[in-house]
Amino acid sequence: MPVSFDELVAANHNRLHRICRAYLPHDPAAAQDLYQEMLVQLWTCLPGYRGEAQLGTWVYRVAVNTALLFQRREQRQPTARSTSFDLAESLPAETDEAARALNTLLDQLHHCIALLPDADRLLVSLLLEDASYQQIAEVLGLSVSNVGVRLNRLKKKMAACVAPARLAD
Amino acid sequence: MDFQELQRSWQQQTAPAASTPEVGTSASGLLAETQRLHRLGQRRNWLASVLIGSALLIELAVPVLTGHLRTPVQYAGVVLLTLTLVGYVALMWWGTTLRRAARPDLDSRAYLQAALRTFRFRRTTLLWLAIPYALGFGAGIWLLNKDRLMYAPVWQPVLGMVLLVGAALWGRQVALRRHEQQFGETERQLLHWQQALELKG
C-alpha cells in the first residue's frame, strides 16, 4: 500500500523528534538537524518501502540508522546540560501543578538518558516510544533474546535513576 | 517507578510545530535538491562509461576507416588500455552498487556492515589499484606507440613511466588523505557502533 510522505511525517514527527532529543540530549540544535536528516532519509527511502516490515518498524530503522551515521558526520562539542524545555512547551497542561510535576519528571528523565552511552540512548528512546522487543530486535538486526536482556537492564537502570528524584519531590 | 508511567509521560511531549515540513516551504525545496543530487551522482557513472566507450570505439574505428591498420603489438596496446579503462569503470559501478546497498532502511547490523564495506572498498581500491592502473595505462600507451618509441632514447619511455607512476602515487596519497579526512572518523565510529551492537546485544 503506497504511503505518502506527508502522512508519514504527520504520523511520526513527534516520535522522531523525541528520539532525536534523546539521542543528542546536550545539543538541541544538533537534534533538530538530525530530525531534518531523518526526514530526508525517509523521503529518499520511501519509494523503496515494499511493506516487508511494519511501517512503524521501518520508520524506526531509518531513524536509528540515520542517527548512527549522523553523529559521525556532526561531531559536536556538548553544551550545557539541557532539559526537555522545547518539547515540553506544548505539553497539555491540565493544571499548573500537574504540568509542573510532569515537567520535573521529564527533566529528570532527560537527565537520566543523557547519562547513558550513545547506543543505549537510542535503545531507551525506542523503549520509551513503546516499541516492542520484537520491533527493536528487527530494527537492530539482533535476536529478541539478545535485545531483551539488554532492554531489561536498561529499564531497571532508568527506573532507578528517575525514582530518587521523584521521591525527593 | 513504573516504566509504563515513564513511557506515558515521555510520549506526552510534542515537537515544536515549526519542525513539520510543509509543501512549498524550504524543507520541500531541500528534498527536491536532494533528489537532484541523487540523479546527478547516477549520471556521473553513465557519463564516464559513455565517454570511455566512445573513445575506445574511435580508437578502434579510425585505423580501419583511414586504412592504417595496426600491428599486433599495437593491438595488444589497445587491448591493454581497454582492459585498464574497463576495469576502472567496472570498479566505479561496483562502488556505486555498494553505496546503494547501504540503505538506511536495513536493520542496523546489516546497515553498518554495508556502510563499512563501502568505506573498505574505497580505501582498498585507492591503496592497491592506483599503481597497477598507472602501469597498465603506461604499458598500453607504450605498446600503442612502440614503432615510434623504440627508436627514441631509452630514458624517454622510462621517464614517461616514472612520471606516470609518480603521478599515480601522488594522486593516491592525496585521495587517501582526503578519504581519511572525509570518512576516517565515520568509519571508526561505525566500527564502534558495530562492536557496541555485537558485544552488548
XYZ file of C-alpha atoms in Angstrom:
370
model
C 0.000 0.000 0.000
C 1.607 3.281 -1.031
C 2.294 5.690 1.813
C 2.556 9.401 1.232
C 5.496 11.245 2.723
C 3.262 13.911 4.245
C 1.165 11.308 6.049
C 4.277 9.527 7.221
C 5.726 12.716 8.695
C 2.445 13.784 10.237
C 2.134 10.415 11.976
C 5.719 10.245 13.177
C 7.149 13.695 13.648
C 6.624 13.875 17.415
C 8.128 10.434 17.812
C 11.122 11.246 15.636
C 11.680 14.489 17.462
C 11.739 12.719 20.804
C 14.207 10.137 19.506
C 16.489 12.922 18.250
C 16.335 14.727 21.591
C 17.049 11.528 23.487
C 19.983 10.691 21.259
C 21.553 14.180 21.364
C 20.496 15.389 24.798
C 23.179 18.068 25.089
C 22.611 19.767 21.793
C 19.067 20.772 20.766
C 20.336 22.368 17.545
C 22.047 19.144 16.514
C 18.891 17.227 17.434
C 16.928 19.488 15.101
C 19.488 18.870 12.332
C 19.232 15.149 12.932
C 15.469 15.360 12.687
C 15.757 17.088 9.301
C 18.253 14.473 8.181
C 15.826 11.735 9.191
C 13.129 13.363 7.080
C 15.463 13.466 4.088
C 16.355 9.793 4.526
C 12.707 8.798 4.964
C 11.830 10.708 1.862
C 14.687 9.101 -0.087
C 13.885 5.560 1.078
C 10.096 5.743 0.981
C 9.739 4.758 -2.707
C 11.605 1.532 -1.824
C 9.228 0.612 1.001
C 7.533 -2.633 -0.036
C 5.824 -3.454 3.222
C 8.216 -6.279 4.211
C 8.408 -4.759 7.675
C 5.674 -2.929 9.567
C 5.700 0.757 8.692
C 6.490 1.684 12.300
C 9.485 -0.674 12.377
C 10.649 0.635 9.027
C 10.499 4.238 10.282
C 12.481 3.264 13.400
C 15.115 1.584 11.236
C 15.612 4.658 9.093
C 15.651 6.877 12.184
C 18.172 4.754 14.091
C 20.487 4.244 11.110
C 20.400 7.931 10.276
C 21.329 8.677 13.875
C 24.223 6.208 13.737
C 25.741 7.957 10.754
C 24.720 11.476 11.728
C 26.789 11.647 14.872
C 29.815 10.612 12.836
C 29.434 13.486 10.428
C 28.476 16.048 13.015
C 30.939 15.601 15.824
C 29.841 18.365 18.136
C 31.038 19.618 21.423
C 28.473 19.103 24.138
C 26.968 22.275 25.520
C 25.443 22.787 28.919
C 23.019 20.201 30.257
C 19.735 20.712 28.516
C 16.274 19.952 29.689
C 13.102 18.949 27.959
C 12.030 22.576 27.700
C 11.484 22.857 23.992
C 9.497 19.656 23.826
C 7.581 20.326 26.982
C 6.452 23.751 25.812
C 3.427 22.241 24.186
C 2.571 19.708 26.859
C -1.116 19.509 27.581
C -1.283 21.163 30.983
C -4.452 20.150 32.786
C -3.437 22.105 35.863
C -0.351 24.095 36.751
C 0.529 21.593 39.422
C 0.216 18.622 37.099
C 2.191 20.390 34.401
C 4.952 21.257 36.843
C 5.147 17.661 38.061
C 5.273 16.367 34.530
C 7.968 18.864 33.584
C 10.053 17.836 36.562
C 9.695 14.183 35.690
C 10.637 14.826 32.069
C 13.642 16.898 33.088
C 14.804 14.059 35.262
C 14.131 11.550 32.516
C 16.173 13.563 30.020
C 18.951 13.879 32.562
C 18.993 10.101 33.121
C 19.001 9.428 29.385
C 21.895 11.844 28.937
C 23.960 9.781 31.366
C 23.684 6.664 29.196
C 26.140 5.650 26.440
C 25.002 6.710 22.956
C 23.860 3.223 21.863
C 21.757 2.861 24.989
C 20.236 6.303 24.483
C 18.847 5.148 21.149
C 17.515 1.940 22.668
C 15.864 3.762 25.553
C 14.230 6.197 23.175
C 12.692 3.269 21.276
C 11.593 1.692 24.544
C 10.004 4.913 25.694
C 8.137 5.092 22.399
C 6.625 1.753 23.371
C 8.353 -0.198 20.612
C 8.062 -3.931 21.315
C 11.137 -6.104 21.900
C 10.358 -7.817 18.602
C 10.313 -4.446 16.828
C 13.566 -3.307 18.416
C 15.198 -6.635 17.518
C 14.071 -6.143 13.918
C 15.409 -2.596 13.900
C 18.810 -3.662 15.184
C 19.054 -6.989 13.369
C 19.606 -8.915 16.606
C 17.704 -11.762 18.222
C 14.806 -10.935 20.554
C 16.511 -12.715 23.445
C 19.689 -10.699 22.964
C 17.757 -7.467 22.864
C 15.544 -8.483 25.786
C 18.441 -8.938 28.194
C 19.811 -5.549 27.361
C 16.473 -3.762 27.449
C 15.530 -5.215 30.816
C 18.803 -3.937 32.203
C 18.129 -0.533 30.710
C 14.593 -0.377 32.090
C 15.851 -1.064 35.588
C 18.622 1.463 35.190
C 16.206 4.150 34.062
C 13.681 3.426 36.776
C 16.421 3.507 39.405
C 17.745 6.802 38.069
C 14.371 8.545 37.947
C 12.916 7.166 41.197
C 15.145 9.047 43.715
C 14.266 12.369 42.130
C 10.578 11.521 42.350
C 10.919 10.649 45.991
C 12.748 13.918 46.655
C 9.814 15.819 45.127
C 9.000 3.872 39.429
C 6.830 2.053 36.885
C 8.392 2.102 33.446
C 4.981 2.409 31.805
C 4.467 5.658 33.688
C 7.724 6.925 32.244
C 6.557 5.897 28.783
C 3.251 7.711 29.192
C 4.954 10.879 30.375
C 7.572 10.668 27.651
C 5.006 10.310 24.910
C 3.171 13.422 26.029
C 5.979 15.535 24.647
C 5.169 17.013 21.282
C 7.566 18.549 18.803
C 7.536 22.280 18.081
C 5.072 22.931 15.266
C 7.750 24.666 13.196
C 9.584 21.382 12.694
C 6.869 19.924 10.475
C 7.831 20.492 6.826
C 5.068 21.759 4.583
C 4.774 21.555 0.859
C 6.166 24.656 -0.831
C 8.461 25.537 2.078
C 12.244 25.470 2.194
C 12.051 21.906 3.531
C 10.373 20.637 0.392
C 12.949 22.615 -1.615
C 15.663 20.781 0.276
C 14.075 17.454 -0.584
C 13.914 18.420 -4.257
C 17.580 19.426 -4.118
C 18.466 16.065 -2.573
C 16.686 14.293 -5.406
C 18.559 16.387 -7.951
C 21.924 15.498 -6.375
C 20.991 11.808 -6.385
C 20.240 11.963 -10.092
C 23.492 13.860 -10.713
C 25.508 11.133 -8.979
C 23.860 8.450 -11.086
C 24.554 10.343 -14.290
C 28.266 10.683 -13.495
C 28.867 6.953 -13.900
C 26.917 6.812 -17.123
C 28.789 9.806 -18.483
C 32.183 8.269 -17.660
C 31.129 4.957 -19.231
C 29.855 6.615 -22.403
C 32.958 8.819 -22.776
C 35.387 5.938 -22.268
C 33.348 3.656 -24.523
C 33.251 6.317 -27.268
C 36.990 6.946 -27.002
C 37.708 3.248 -27.386
C 35.338 2.910 -30.318
C 37.003 5.826 -32.068
C 40.411 4.376 -31.269
C 39.375 1.079 -32.878
C 37.472 2.582 -35.790
C 39.931 5.232 -37.007
C 42.651 2.805 -38.257
C 40.026 0.804 -40.130
C 38.465 3.896 -41.696
C 41.794 5.502 -42.606
C 43.346 2.277 -43.863
C 46.321 2.471 -41.445
C 45.892 -0.927 -39.875
C 47.662 -1.599 -36.607
C 50.379 -4.112 -35.930
C 49.749 -6.960 -33.457
C 51.796 -5.098 -30.855
C 49.637 -2.011 -31.264
C 46.523 -4.132 -30.936
C 47.966 -5.566 -27.751
C 48.358 -1.961 -26.543
C 44.750 -1.179 -27.403
C 43.571 -4.306 -25.600
C 45.627 -3.414 -22.512
C 44.293 0.155 -22.494
C 40.774 -1.161 -22.964
C 41.088 -3.612 -20.091
C 42.539 -0.919 -17.821
C 39.777 1.569 -18.562
C 37.009 -1.011 -18.474
C 38.366 -2.193 -15.117
C 38.258 1.383 -13.854
C 34.656 1.878 -14.983
C 33.660 -1.509 -13.567
C 35.047 -0.521 -10.178
C 33.166 2.794 -10.332
C 29.934 0.903 -10.896
C 30.748 -1.614 -8.200
C 31.413 1.231 -5.747
C 28.051 2.769 -6.635
C 26.352 -0.594 -6.145
C 27.911 -0.936 -2.703
C 26.852 2.588 -1.736
C 23.293 1.901 -2.850
C 23.279 -1.346 -0.899
C 23.843 0.623 2.337
C 20.191 1.609 2.610
C 19.118 3.236 5.876
C 16.007 1.053 5.971
C 18.050 -2.104 6.516
C 18.347 -3.389 10.043
C 21.165 -1.649 11.890
C 23.531 -4.587 11.852
C 23.184 -5.066 8.099
C 23.364 -1.308 7.555
C 26.604 -0.981 9.499
C 28.129 -3.892 7.593
C 27.085 -2.419 4.254
C 28.359 1.063 5.139
C 31.688 -0.310 6.357
C 32.015 -2.436 3.220
C 31.656 0.739 1.147
C 34.418 2.506 3.056
C 36.720 -0.522 2.929
C 36.171 -0.924 -0.791
C 37.089 2.700 -1.405
C 40.193 2.530 0.742
C 41.316 -0.778 -0.771
C 40.925 0.355 -4.356
C 42.807 3.572 -3.639
C 45.564 1.712 -1.836
C 46.146 -1.198 -4.173
C 44.889 -0.324 -7.626
C 46.323 3.135 -8.367
C 49.762 1.777 -9.305
C 48.560 -1.216 -11.393
C 46.270 1.177 -13.266
C 49.125 3.576 -13.967
C 51.349 0.698 -15.107
C 48.612 -0.785 -17.283
C 47.849 2.589 -18.787
C 51.533 3.401 -19.366
C 52.288 -0.023 -20.873
C 49.247 0.284 -23.149
C 50.355 3.703 -24.405
C 53.885 2.408 -24.916
C 52.747 -0.623 -26.904
C 50.445 1.537 -28.984
C 53.346 3.844 -29.883
C 56.068 1.221 -29.902
C 57.005 1.875 -33.535
C 57.987 5.443 -32.688
C 59.217 4.957 -29.152
C 61.544 2.060 -29.962
C 63.793 4.493 -31.848
C 63.712 7.082 -29.070
C 66.406 7.125 -26.390
C 65.696 4.632 -23.614
C 65.375 7.337 -20.998
C 62.298 8.813 -22.670
C 59.833 5.929 -22.155
C 61.445 5.205 -18.793
C 60.968 8.824 -17.747
C 57.400 8.700 -19.038
C 56.659 5.609 -16.967
C 58.322 7.070 -13.875
C 56.285 10.264 -14.224
C 53.105 8.259 -14.681
C 53.730 6.074 -11.626
C 54.857 9.156 -9.654
C 51.620 10.935 -10.554
C 49.660 7.827 -9.560
C 51.488 7.644 -6.210
C 50.913 11.327 -5.546
C 47.254 11.052 -6.565
C 46.856 8.035 -4.326
C 48.307 9.895 -1.362
C 46.025 12.873 -1.937
C 42.973 10.632 -2.363
C 43.808 8.592 0.735
C 44.315 11.749 2.807
C 41.012 13.149 1.583
C 39.306 9.843 2.278
C 40.678 9.886 5.817
C 39.535 13.476 6.363
C 36.051 12.850 4.998
C 35.312 9.346 6.188
C 38.033 8.258 8.630
C 36.161 9.311 11.753
C 32.890 7.987 10.352
C 34.482 4.619 9.673
C 35.925 4.373 13.174
C 32.611 5.342 14.755
C 30.730 2.829 12.647
C 33.145 0.158 13.849
C 32.489 1.329 17.393
C 28.750 1.008 16.790
C 29.166 -2.403 15.252
C 31.077 -3.577 18.307
C 28.542 -1.974 20.637
C 25.723 -3.847 18.914
C 27.534 -7.179 18.559
C 29.060 -7.321 22.001
C 26.318 -5.890 24.099
C 23.464 -7.215 22.016
